[in-house]
mmCIF file of C-alpha atoms in Angstrom:
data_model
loop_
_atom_site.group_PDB
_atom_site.id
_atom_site.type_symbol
_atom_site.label_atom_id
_atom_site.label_comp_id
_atom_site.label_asym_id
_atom_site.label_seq_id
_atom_site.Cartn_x
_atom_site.Cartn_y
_atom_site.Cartn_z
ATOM 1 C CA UNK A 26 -45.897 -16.277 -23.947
ATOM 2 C CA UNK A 27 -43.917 -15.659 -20.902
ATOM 3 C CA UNK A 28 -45.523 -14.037 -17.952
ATOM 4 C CA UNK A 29 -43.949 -10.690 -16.865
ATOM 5 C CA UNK A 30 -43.375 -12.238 -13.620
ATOM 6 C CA UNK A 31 -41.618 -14.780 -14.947
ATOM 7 C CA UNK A 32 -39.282 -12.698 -16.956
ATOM 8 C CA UNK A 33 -38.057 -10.507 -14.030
ATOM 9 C CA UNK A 34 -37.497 -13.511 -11.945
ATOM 10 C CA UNK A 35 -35.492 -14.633 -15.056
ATOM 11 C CA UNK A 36 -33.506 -11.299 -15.051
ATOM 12 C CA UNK A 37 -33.274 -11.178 -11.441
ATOM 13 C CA UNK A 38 -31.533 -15.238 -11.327
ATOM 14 C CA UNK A 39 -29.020 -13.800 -14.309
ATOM 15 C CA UNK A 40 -27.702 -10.692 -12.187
ATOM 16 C CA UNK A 41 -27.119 -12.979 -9.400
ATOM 17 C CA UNK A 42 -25.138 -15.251 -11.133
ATOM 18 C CA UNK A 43 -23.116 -12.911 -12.949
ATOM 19 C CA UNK A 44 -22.614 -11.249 -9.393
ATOM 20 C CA UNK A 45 -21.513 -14.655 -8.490
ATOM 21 C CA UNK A 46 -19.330 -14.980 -11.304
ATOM 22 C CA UNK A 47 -17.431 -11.391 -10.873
ATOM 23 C CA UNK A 48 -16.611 -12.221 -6.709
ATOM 24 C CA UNK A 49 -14.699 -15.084 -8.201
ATOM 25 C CA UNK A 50 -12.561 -12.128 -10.356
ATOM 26 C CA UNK A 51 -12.493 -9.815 -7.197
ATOM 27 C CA UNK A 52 -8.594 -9.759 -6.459
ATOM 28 C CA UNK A 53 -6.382 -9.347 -3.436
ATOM 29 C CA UNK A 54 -4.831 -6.740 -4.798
ATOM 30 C CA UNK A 55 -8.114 -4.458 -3.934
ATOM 31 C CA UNK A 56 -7.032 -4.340 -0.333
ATOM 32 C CA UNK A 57 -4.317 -1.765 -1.608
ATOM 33 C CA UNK A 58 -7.313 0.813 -1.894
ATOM 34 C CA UNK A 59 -7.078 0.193 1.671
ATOM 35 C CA UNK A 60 -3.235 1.241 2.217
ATOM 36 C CA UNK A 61 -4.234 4.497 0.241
ATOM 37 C CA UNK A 62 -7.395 5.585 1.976
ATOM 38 C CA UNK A 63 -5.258 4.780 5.977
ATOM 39 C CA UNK A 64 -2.140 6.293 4.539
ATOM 40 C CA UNK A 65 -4.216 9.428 3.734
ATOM 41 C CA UNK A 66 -5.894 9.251 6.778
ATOM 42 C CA UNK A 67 -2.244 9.446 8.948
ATOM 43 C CA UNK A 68 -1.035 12.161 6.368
ATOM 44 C CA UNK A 69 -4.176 14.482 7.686
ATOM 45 C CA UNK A 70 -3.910 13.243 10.982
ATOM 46 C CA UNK A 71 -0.246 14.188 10.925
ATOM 47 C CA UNK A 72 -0.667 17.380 9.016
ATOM 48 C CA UNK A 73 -3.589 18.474 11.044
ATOM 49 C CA UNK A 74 -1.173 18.161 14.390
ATOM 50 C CA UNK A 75 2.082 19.349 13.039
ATOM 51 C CA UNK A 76 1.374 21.958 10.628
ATOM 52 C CA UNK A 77 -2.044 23.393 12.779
ATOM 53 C CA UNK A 78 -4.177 22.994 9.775
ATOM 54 C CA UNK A 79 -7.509 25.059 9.562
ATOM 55 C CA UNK A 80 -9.682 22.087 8.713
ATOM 56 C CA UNK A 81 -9.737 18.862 9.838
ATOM 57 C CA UNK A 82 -11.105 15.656 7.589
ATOM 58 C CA UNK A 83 -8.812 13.271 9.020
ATOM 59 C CA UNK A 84 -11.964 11.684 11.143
ATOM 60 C CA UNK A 85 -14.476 11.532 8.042
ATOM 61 C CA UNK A 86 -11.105 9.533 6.715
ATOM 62 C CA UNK A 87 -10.596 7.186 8.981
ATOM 63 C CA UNK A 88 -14.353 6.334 8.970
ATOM 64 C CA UNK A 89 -14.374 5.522 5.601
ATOM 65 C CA UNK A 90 -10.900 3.419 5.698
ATOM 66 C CA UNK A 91 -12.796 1.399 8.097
ATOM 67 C CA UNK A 92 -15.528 0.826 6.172
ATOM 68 C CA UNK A 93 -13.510 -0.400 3.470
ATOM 69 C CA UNK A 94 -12.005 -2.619 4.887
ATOM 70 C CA UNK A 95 -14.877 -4.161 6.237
ATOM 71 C CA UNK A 96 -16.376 -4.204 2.717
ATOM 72 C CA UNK A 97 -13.651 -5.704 1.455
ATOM 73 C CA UNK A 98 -12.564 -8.220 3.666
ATOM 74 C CA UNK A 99 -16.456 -9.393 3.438
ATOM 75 C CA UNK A 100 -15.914 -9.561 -0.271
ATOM 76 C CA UNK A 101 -13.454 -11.557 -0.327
ATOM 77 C CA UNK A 102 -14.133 -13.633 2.274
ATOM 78 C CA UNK A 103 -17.166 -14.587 0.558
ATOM 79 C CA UNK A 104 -14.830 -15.622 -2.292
ATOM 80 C CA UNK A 105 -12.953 -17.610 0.030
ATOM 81 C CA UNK A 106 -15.687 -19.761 0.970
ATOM 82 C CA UNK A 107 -17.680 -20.254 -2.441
ATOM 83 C CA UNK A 108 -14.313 -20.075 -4.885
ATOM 84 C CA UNK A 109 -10.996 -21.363 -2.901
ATOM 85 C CA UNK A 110 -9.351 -22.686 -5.529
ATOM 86 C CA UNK A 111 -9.290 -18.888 -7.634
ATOM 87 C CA UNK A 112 -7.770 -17.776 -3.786
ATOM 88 C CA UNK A 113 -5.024 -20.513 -4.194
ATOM 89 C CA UNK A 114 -4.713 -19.568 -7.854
ATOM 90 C CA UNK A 115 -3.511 -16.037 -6.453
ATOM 91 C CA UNK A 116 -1.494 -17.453 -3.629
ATOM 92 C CA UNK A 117 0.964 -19.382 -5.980
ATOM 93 C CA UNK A 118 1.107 -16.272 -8.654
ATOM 94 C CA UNK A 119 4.183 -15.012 -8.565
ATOM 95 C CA UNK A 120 3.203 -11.425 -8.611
ATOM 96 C CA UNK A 121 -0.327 -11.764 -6.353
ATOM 97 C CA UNK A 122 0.612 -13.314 -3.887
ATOM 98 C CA UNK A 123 2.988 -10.733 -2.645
ATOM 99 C CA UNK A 124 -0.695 -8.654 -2.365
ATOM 100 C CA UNK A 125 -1.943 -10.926 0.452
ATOM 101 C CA UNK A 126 0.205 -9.040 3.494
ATOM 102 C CA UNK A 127 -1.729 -5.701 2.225
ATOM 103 C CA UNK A 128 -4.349 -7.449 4.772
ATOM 104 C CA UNK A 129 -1.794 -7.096 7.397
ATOM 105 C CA UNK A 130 -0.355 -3.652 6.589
ATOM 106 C CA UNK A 131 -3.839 -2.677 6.361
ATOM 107 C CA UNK A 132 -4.250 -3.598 10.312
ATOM 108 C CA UNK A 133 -0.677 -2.096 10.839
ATOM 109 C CA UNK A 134 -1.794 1.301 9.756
ATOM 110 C CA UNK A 135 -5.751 1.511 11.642
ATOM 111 C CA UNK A 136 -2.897 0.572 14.588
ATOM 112 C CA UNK A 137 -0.916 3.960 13.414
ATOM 113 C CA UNK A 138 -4.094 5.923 12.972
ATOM 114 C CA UNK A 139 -5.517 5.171 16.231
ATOM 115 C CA UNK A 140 -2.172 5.839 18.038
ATOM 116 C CA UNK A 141 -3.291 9.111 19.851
ATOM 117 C CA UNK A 142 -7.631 8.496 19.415
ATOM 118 C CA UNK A 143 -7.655 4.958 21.851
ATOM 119 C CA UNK A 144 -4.465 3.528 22.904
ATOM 120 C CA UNK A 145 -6.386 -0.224 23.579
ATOM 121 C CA UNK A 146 -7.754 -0.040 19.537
ATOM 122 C CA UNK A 147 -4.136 0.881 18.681
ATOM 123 C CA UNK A 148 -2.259 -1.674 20.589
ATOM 124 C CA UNK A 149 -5.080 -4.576 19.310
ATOM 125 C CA UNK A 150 -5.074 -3.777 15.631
ATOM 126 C CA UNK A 151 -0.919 -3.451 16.088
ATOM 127 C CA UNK A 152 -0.629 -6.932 17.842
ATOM 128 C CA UNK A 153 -3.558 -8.354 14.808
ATOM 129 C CA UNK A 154 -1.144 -6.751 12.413
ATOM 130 C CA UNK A 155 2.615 -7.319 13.568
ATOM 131 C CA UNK A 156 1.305 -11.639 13.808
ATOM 132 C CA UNK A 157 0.157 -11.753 10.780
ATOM 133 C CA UNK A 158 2.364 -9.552 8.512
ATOM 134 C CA UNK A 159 5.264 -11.899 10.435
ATOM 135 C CA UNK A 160 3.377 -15.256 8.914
ATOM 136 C CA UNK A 161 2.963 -13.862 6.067
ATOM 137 C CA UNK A 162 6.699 -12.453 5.382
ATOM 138 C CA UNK A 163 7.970 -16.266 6.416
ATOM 139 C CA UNK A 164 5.634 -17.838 4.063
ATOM 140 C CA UNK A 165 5.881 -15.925 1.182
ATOM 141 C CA UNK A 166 9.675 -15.782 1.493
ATOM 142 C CA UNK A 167 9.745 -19.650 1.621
ATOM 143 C CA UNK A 168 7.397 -19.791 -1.188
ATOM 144 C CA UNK A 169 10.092 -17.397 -3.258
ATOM 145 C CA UNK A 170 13.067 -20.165 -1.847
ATOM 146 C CA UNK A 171 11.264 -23.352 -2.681
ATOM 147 C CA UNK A 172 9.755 -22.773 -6.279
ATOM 148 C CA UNK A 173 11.061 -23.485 -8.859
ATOM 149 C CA UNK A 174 9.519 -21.576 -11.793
ATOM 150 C CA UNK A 175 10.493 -17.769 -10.678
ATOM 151 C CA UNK A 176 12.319 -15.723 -13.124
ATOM 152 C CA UNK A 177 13.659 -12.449 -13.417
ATOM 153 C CA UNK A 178 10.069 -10.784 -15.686
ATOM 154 C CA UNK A 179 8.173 -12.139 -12.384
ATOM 155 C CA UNK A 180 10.237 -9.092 -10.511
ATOM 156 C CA UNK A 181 7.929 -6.279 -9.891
ATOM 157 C CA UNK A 182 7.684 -3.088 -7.024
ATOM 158 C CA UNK A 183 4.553 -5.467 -5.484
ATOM 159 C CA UNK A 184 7.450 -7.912 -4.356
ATOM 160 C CA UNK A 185 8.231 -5.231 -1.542
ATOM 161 C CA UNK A 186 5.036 -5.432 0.141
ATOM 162 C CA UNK A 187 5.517 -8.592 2.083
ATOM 163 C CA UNK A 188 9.006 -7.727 3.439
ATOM 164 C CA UNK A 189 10.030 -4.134 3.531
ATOM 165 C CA UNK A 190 5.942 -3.923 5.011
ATOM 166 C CA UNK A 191 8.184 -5.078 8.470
ATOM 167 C CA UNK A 192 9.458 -1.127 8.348
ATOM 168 C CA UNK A 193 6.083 -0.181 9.251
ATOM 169 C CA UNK A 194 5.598 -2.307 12.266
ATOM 170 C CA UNK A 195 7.940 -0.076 14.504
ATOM 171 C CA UNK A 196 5.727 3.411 13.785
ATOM 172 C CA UNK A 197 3.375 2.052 16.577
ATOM 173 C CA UNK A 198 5.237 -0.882 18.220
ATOM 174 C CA UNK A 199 7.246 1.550 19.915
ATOM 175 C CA UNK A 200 4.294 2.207 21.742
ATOM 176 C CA UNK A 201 3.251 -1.057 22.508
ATOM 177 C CA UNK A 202 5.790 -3.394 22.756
ATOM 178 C CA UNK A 203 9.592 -3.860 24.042
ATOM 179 C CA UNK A 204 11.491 -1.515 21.433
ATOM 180 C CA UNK A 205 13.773 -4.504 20.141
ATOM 181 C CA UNK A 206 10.594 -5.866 18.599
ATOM 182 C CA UNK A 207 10.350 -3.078 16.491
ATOM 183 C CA UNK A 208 14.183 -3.251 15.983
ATOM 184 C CA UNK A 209 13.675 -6.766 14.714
ATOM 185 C CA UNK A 210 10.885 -5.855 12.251
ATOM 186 C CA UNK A 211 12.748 -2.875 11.031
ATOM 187 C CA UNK A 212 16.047 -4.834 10.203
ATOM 188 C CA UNK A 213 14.293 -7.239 8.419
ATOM 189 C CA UNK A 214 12.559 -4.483 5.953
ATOM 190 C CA UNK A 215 15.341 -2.889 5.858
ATOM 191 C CA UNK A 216 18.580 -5.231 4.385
ATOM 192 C CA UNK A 217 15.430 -6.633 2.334
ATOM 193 C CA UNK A 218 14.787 -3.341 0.704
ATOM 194 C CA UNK A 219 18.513 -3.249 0.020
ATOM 195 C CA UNK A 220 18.357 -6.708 -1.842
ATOM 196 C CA UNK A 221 15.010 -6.288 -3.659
ATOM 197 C CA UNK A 222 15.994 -2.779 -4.915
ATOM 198 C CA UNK A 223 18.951 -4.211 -6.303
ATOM 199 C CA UNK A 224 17.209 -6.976 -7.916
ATOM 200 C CA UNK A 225 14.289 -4.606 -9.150
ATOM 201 C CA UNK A 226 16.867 -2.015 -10.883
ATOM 202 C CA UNK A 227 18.678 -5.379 -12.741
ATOM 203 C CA UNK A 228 14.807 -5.926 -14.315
ATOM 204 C CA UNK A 229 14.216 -2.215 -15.213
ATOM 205 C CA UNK A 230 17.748 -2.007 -16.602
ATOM 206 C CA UNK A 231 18.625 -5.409 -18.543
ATOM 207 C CA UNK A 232 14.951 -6.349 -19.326
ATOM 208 C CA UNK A 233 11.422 -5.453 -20.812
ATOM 209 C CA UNK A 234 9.646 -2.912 -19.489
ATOM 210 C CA UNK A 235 6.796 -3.569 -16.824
ATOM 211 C CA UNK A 236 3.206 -4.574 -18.734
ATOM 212 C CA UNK A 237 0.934 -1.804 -18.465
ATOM 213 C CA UNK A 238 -1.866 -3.423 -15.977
ATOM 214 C CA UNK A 239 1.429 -3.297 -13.678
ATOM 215 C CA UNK A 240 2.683 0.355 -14.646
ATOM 216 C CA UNK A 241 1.527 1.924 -11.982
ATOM 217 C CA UNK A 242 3.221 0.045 -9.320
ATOM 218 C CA UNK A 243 6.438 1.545 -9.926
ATOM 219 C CA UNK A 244 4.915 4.146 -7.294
ATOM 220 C CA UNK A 245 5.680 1.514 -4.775
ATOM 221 C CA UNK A 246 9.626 2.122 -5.011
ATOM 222 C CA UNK A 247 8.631 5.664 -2.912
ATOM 223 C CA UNK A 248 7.078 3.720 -0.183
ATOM 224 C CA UNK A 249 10.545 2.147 1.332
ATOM 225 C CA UNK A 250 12.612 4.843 2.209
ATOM 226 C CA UNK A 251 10.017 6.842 2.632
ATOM 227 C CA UNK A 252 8.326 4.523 5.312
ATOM 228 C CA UNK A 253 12.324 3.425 6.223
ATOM 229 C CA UNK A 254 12.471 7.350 7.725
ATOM 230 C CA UNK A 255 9.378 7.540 9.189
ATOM 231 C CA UNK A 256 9.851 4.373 11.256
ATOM 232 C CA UNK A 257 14.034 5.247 12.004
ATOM 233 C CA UNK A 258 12.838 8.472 13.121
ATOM 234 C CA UNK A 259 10.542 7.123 15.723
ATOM 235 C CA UNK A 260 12.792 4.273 16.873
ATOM 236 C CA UNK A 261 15.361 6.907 17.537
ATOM 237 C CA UNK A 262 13.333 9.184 19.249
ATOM 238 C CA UNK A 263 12.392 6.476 21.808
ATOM 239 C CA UNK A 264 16.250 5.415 22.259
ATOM 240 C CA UNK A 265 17.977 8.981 22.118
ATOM 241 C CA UNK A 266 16.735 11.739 24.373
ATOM 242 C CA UNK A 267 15.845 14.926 22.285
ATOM 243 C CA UNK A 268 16.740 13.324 18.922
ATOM 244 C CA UNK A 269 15.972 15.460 16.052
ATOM 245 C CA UNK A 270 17.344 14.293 12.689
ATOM 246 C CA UNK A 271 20.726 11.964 11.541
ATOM 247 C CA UNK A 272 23.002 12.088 8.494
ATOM 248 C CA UNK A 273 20.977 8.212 7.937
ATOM 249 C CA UNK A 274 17.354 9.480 8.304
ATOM 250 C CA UNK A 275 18.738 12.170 5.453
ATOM 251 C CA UNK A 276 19.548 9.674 3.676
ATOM 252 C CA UNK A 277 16.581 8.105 3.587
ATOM 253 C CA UNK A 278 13.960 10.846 3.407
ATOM 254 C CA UNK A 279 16.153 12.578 0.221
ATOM 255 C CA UNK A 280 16.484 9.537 -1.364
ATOM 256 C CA UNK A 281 12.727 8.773 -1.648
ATOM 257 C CA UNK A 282 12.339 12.671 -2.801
ATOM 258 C CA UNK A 283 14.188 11.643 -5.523
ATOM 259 C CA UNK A 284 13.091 8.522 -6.632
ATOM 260 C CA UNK A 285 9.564 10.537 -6.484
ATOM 261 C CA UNK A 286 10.956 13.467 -8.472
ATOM 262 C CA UNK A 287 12.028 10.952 -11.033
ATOM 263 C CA UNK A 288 8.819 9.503 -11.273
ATOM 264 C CA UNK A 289 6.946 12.510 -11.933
ATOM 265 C CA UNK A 290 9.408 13.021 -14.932
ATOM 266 C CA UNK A 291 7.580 9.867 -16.189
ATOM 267 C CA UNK A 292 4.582 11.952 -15.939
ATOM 268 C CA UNK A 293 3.484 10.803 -19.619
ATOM 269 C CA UNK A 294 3.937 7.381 -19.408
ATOM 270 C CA UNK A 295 1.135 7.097 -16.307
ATOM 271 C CA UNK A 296 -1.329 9.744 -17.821
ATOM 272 C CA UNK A 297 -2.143 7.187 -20.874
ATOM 273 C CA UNK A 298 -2.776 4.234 -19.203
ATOM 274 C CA UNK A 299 -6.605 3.320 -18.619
ATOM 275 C CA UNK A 300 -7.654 2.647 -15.509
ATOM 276 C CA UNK A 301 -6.987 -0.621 -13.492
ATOM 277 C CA UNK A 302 -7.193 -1.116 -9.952
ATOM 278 C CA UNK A 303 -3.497 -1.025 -10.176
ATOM 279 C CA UNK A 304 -3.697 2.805 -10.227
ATOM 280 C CA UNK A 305 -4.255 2.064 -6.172
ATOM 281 C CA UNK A 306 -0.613 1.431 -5.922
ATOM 282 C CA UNK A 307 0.006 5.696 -6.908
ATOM 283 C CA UNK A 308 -2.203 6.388 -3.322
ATOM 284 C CA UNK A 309 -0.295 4.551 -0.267
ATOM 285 C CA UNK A 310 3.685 5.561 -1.814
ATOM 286 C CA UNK A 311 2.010 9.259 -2.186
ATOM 287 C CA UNK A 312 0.161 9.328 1.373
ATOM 288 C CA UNK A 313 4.016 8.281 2.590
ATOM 289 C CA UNK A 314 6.115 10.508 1.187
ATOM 290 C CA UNK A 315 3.526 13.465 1.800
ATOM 291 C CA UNK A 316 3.987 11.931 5.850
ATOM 292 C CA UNK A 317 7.710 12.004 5.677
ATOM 293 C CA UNK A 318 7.819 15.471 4.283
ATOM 294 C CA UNK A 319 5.760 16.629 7.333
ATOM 295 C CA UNK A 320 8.009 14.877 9.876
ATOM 296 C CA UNK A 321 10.763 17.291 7.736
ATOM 297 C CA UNK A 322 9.063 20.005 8.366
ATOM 298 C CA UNK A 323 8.535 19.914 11.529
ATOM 299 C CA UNK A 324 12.230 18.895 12.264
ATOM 300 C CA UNK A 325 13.799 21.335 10.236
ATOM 301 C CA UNK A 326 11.083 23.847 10.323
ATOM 302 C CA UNK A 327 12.629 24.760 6.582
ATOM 303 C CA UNK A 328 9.666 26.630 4.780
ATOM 304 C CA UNK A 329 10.527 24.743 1.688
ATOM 305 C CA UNK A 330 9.528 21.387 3.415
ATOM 306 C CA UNK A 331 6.332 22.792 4.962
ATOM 307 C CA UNK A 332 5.262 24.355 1.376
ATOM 308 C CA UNK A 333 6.305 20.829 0.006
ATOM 309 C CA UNK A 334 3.552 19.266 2.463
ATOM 310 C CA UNK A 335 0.962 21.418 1.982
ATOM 311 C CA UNK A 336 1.510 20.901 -1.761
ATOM 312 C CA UNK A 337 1.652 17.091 -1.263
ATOM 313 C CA UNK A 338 -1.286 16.820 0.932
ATOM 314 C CA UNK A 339 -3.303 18.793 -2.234
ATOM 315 C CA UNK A 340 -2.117 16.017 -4.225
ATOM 316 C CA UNK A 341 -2.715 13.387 -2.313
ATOM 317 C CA UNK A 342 -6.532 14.381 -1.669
ATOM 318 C CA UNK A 343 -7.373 15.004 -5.427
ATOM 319 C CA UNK A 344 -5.729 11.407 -5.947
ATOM 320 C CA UNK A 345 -7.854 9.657 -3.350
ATOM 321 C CA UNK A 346 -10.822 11.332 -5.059
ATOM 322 C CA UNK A 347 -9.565 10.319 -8.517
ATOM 323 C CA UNK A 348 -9.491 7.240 -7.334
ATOM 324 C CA UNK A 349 -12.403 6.729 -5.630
ATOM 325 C CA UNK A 350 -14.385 7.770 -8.405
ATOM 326 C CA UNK A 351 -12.899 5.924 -10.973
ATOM 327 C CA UNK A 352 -13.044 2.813 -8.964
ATOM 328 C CA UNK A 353 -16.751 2.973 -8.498
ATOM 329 C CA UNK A 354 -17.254 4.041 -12.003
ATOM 330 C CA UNK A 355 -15.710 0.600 -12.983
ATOM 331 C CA UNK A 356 -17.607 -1.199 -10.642
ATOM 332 C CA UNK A 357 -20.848 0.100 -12.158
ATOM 333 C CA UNK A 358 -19.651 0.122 -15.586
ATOM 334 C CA UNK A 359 -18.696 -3.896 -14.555
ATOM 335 C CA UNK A 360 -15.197 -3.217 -15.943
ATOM 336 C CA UNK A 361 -12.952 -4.270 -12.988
ATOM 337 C CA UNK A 362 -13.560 -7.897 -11.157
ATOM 338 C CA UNK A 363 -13.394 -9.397 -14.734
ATOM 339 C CA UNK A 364 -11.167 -12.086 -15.851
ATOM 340 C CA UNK A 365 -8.304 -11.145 -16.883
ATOM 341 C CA UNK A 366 -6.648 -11.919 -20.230
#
C-alpha cells in the first residue's frame, strides 16, 4: 500500500503540472484587465479633481493597477520562457495578436495616472510606452499587409487596439515631449480609426454576427472617439491659449455618447453571455467615456454632463468589482486559462 507521504507528494507533482499546463493557456488578452483597472484609476483621479468628490479611492486604485500588472507580466513572462511557441501561436492569430500593444497602452496609461503624483515616473513609463506601442503599431500593421490568409470574419473591435492606441500617446506626451510628437501619434490613430470603423461596420452589416467569446468587445468601438476627445482636447489646450471646446471635439465626444447609448440598447444580448475574460473589454471603453464626460462637465459646466459622470463613475466601479470577482472566481473554479475549443 502506498505511504501517505507518498500520496501527497503524488498530489502535490499533479497540481504542479496542471499549473504548468494552464500558464501555457494564460492569454495576452488578460493584460486588458489592466486597461480597465488604469482607466478607472484616471476616471477617479479625474473625477476626484474636477468634480471635488467627497471620497477619494483613486490611490487604493492605482496600487492595485500596479500590482496587476506586475502579476501579469510575471505570468506571462513565465510563459514566454517555458512555452514560446503557444506566444508565437498568438502573435500570428489574426484576432490575438492585435492584444499584444495592451502591454504598451498599459504603460501609456500608469504614464497618464502619474501625470500630477511624480512627473519623472510619468515621463519614464510615457517614453517605455510611446517606443513600444510605435513597434508594435509598425509590426502588426505589416503583419496585416504581408499575410495572406486575412479575411473579412477575422475583423473584430480588438483590431483597434494596436493603431487608434496612438490617440492615447498625446494625453501625457504633451507633457513630456515636443507637441508634434503627440501630433504624429494622434494622426496616425486617428485616419486609422476612420478606416477600421469603416471596415468594422461592412462586417457587422454584410456578415455573421461576432462569436460570443468575442461579444463583448464591441465595447471597444466607445474607446476611439472617446479617447480621440480626450487627447484633441489636450493637444489644443497646449497650442491655443484659453481653449475651451470646438465644433470637432463635439463631434467626437457626442459621437461616442451615442455609439454607447446604442450599446446599452443591446443590453440583452451582453446580460446572457457567461463569463470570459473577454468581458474585460466592457471596463477600459467604460472608464473612457465616464473620463470624457468629466472633461464635459467641466467645460460646459452643463448639470446634465456632471449628473452623467457621477452616474458613469457608479457604473464603472460596480463593473470593476463585477469583474474582479468573477475573474478570480474563474481562476479558482480553473475555468479561464483553459484551452480553448
Amino acid at each position: 500500500m502506498m505511504d501517505q507521504p507518498s500520496i501527497h507528494g503524488a498530489a502535490a507533482d499533479q497540481s504542479r503540472a496542471a499549473a504548468r499546463l494552464r500558464l501555457q493557456y494564460v492569454p495576452i488578452s488578460f493584460f486588458a484587465a489592466v486597461l480597465g483597472l488604469t482607466g478607472t484609476t484616471i476616471a477617479f483621479q479625474r473625477a476626484e479633481r474636477l468634480l471635488a468628490l467627497p471620497f477619494a479611492i483613486s490611490s487604493i486604485l492605482l496600487v492595485a493597477s500596479l500590482a496587476a500588472f506586475l502579476a501579469i507580466a510575471v505570468i506571462y513572462a513565465l510563459k514566454a520562457a517555458r512555452y514560446p511557441d503557444a506566444v508565437k501561436r498568438e502573435f500570428a492569430h489574426p484576432i490575438k495578436i492585435n492584444f499584444f500593444p495592451t502591454i504598451s497602452i498599459s504603460l501609456l496609461l500608469f504614464g497618464i495616472a502619474f501625470m500630477r503624483l511624480n512627473s519623472d515616473i510619468s515621463r519614464a513609463f510615457w517614453i517605455a510606452g510611446a517606443g513600444a506601442h510605435l513597434v508594435f503599431t509598425i509590426v502588426i500593421l505589416s503583419a496585416w499587409i504581408q499575410r495572406t490568409t486575412l479575411q473579412m470574419q477575422h475583423i473584430n473591435p480588438a483590431w483597434f487596439i494596436p493603431m487608434v492606441g496612438n490617440m492615447i500617446v498625446p494625453i501625457a506626451g504633451v507633457e513630456h515631449a515636443p507637441i508634434e510628437i503627440s501630433w504624429f501619434f494622434f494622426s496616425v490613430g486617428l485616419i486609422f480609426w476612420i478606416v477600421l470603423f469603416t471596415l468594422f461596420m461592412e462586417r457587422m452589416i454584410f456578415h455573421p454576427p461576432l462569436p460570443e467569446r468575442l461579444a463583448p468587445t464591441l465595447f471597444i468601438v466607445i474607446a476611439p472617439p472617446a479617447i480621440g476627445f480626450i487627447s484633441y482636447f489636450r493637444l489644443m489646450e497646449h497650442e491655443v491659449s484659453g481653449f475651451d471646446l470646438d465644433g470637432f471635439a463635439r463631434i467626437l465626444y457626442y459621437f461616442a455618447l451615442f455609439i454607447f447609448v446604442v450599446l446599452l440598447t443591446q443590453y440583452r444580448q451582453f446580460v446572457k453571455l457567461p463569463f470570459y475574460l473577454s468581458w474585460w473589454a466592457y471596463s477600459f471603453p467604460m472608464a473612457a467615456i465616464t473620463i470624457a464626460t468629466g472633461l464635459m462637465a467641466s467645460s460646459t459646466n452643463l448639470l446634465f454632463f456632471r449628473g452623467l459622470t457621477y452616474v458613469l463613475l457608479i457604473a464603472l466601479g460596480a463593473l470593476i468589482a463585477i469583474l474582479l470577482f468573477r475573474t478570480i472566481a474563474a481562476i479558482v473554479q480553473q475555468k479561464i486559462f483553459v484551452e480553448e475549443e
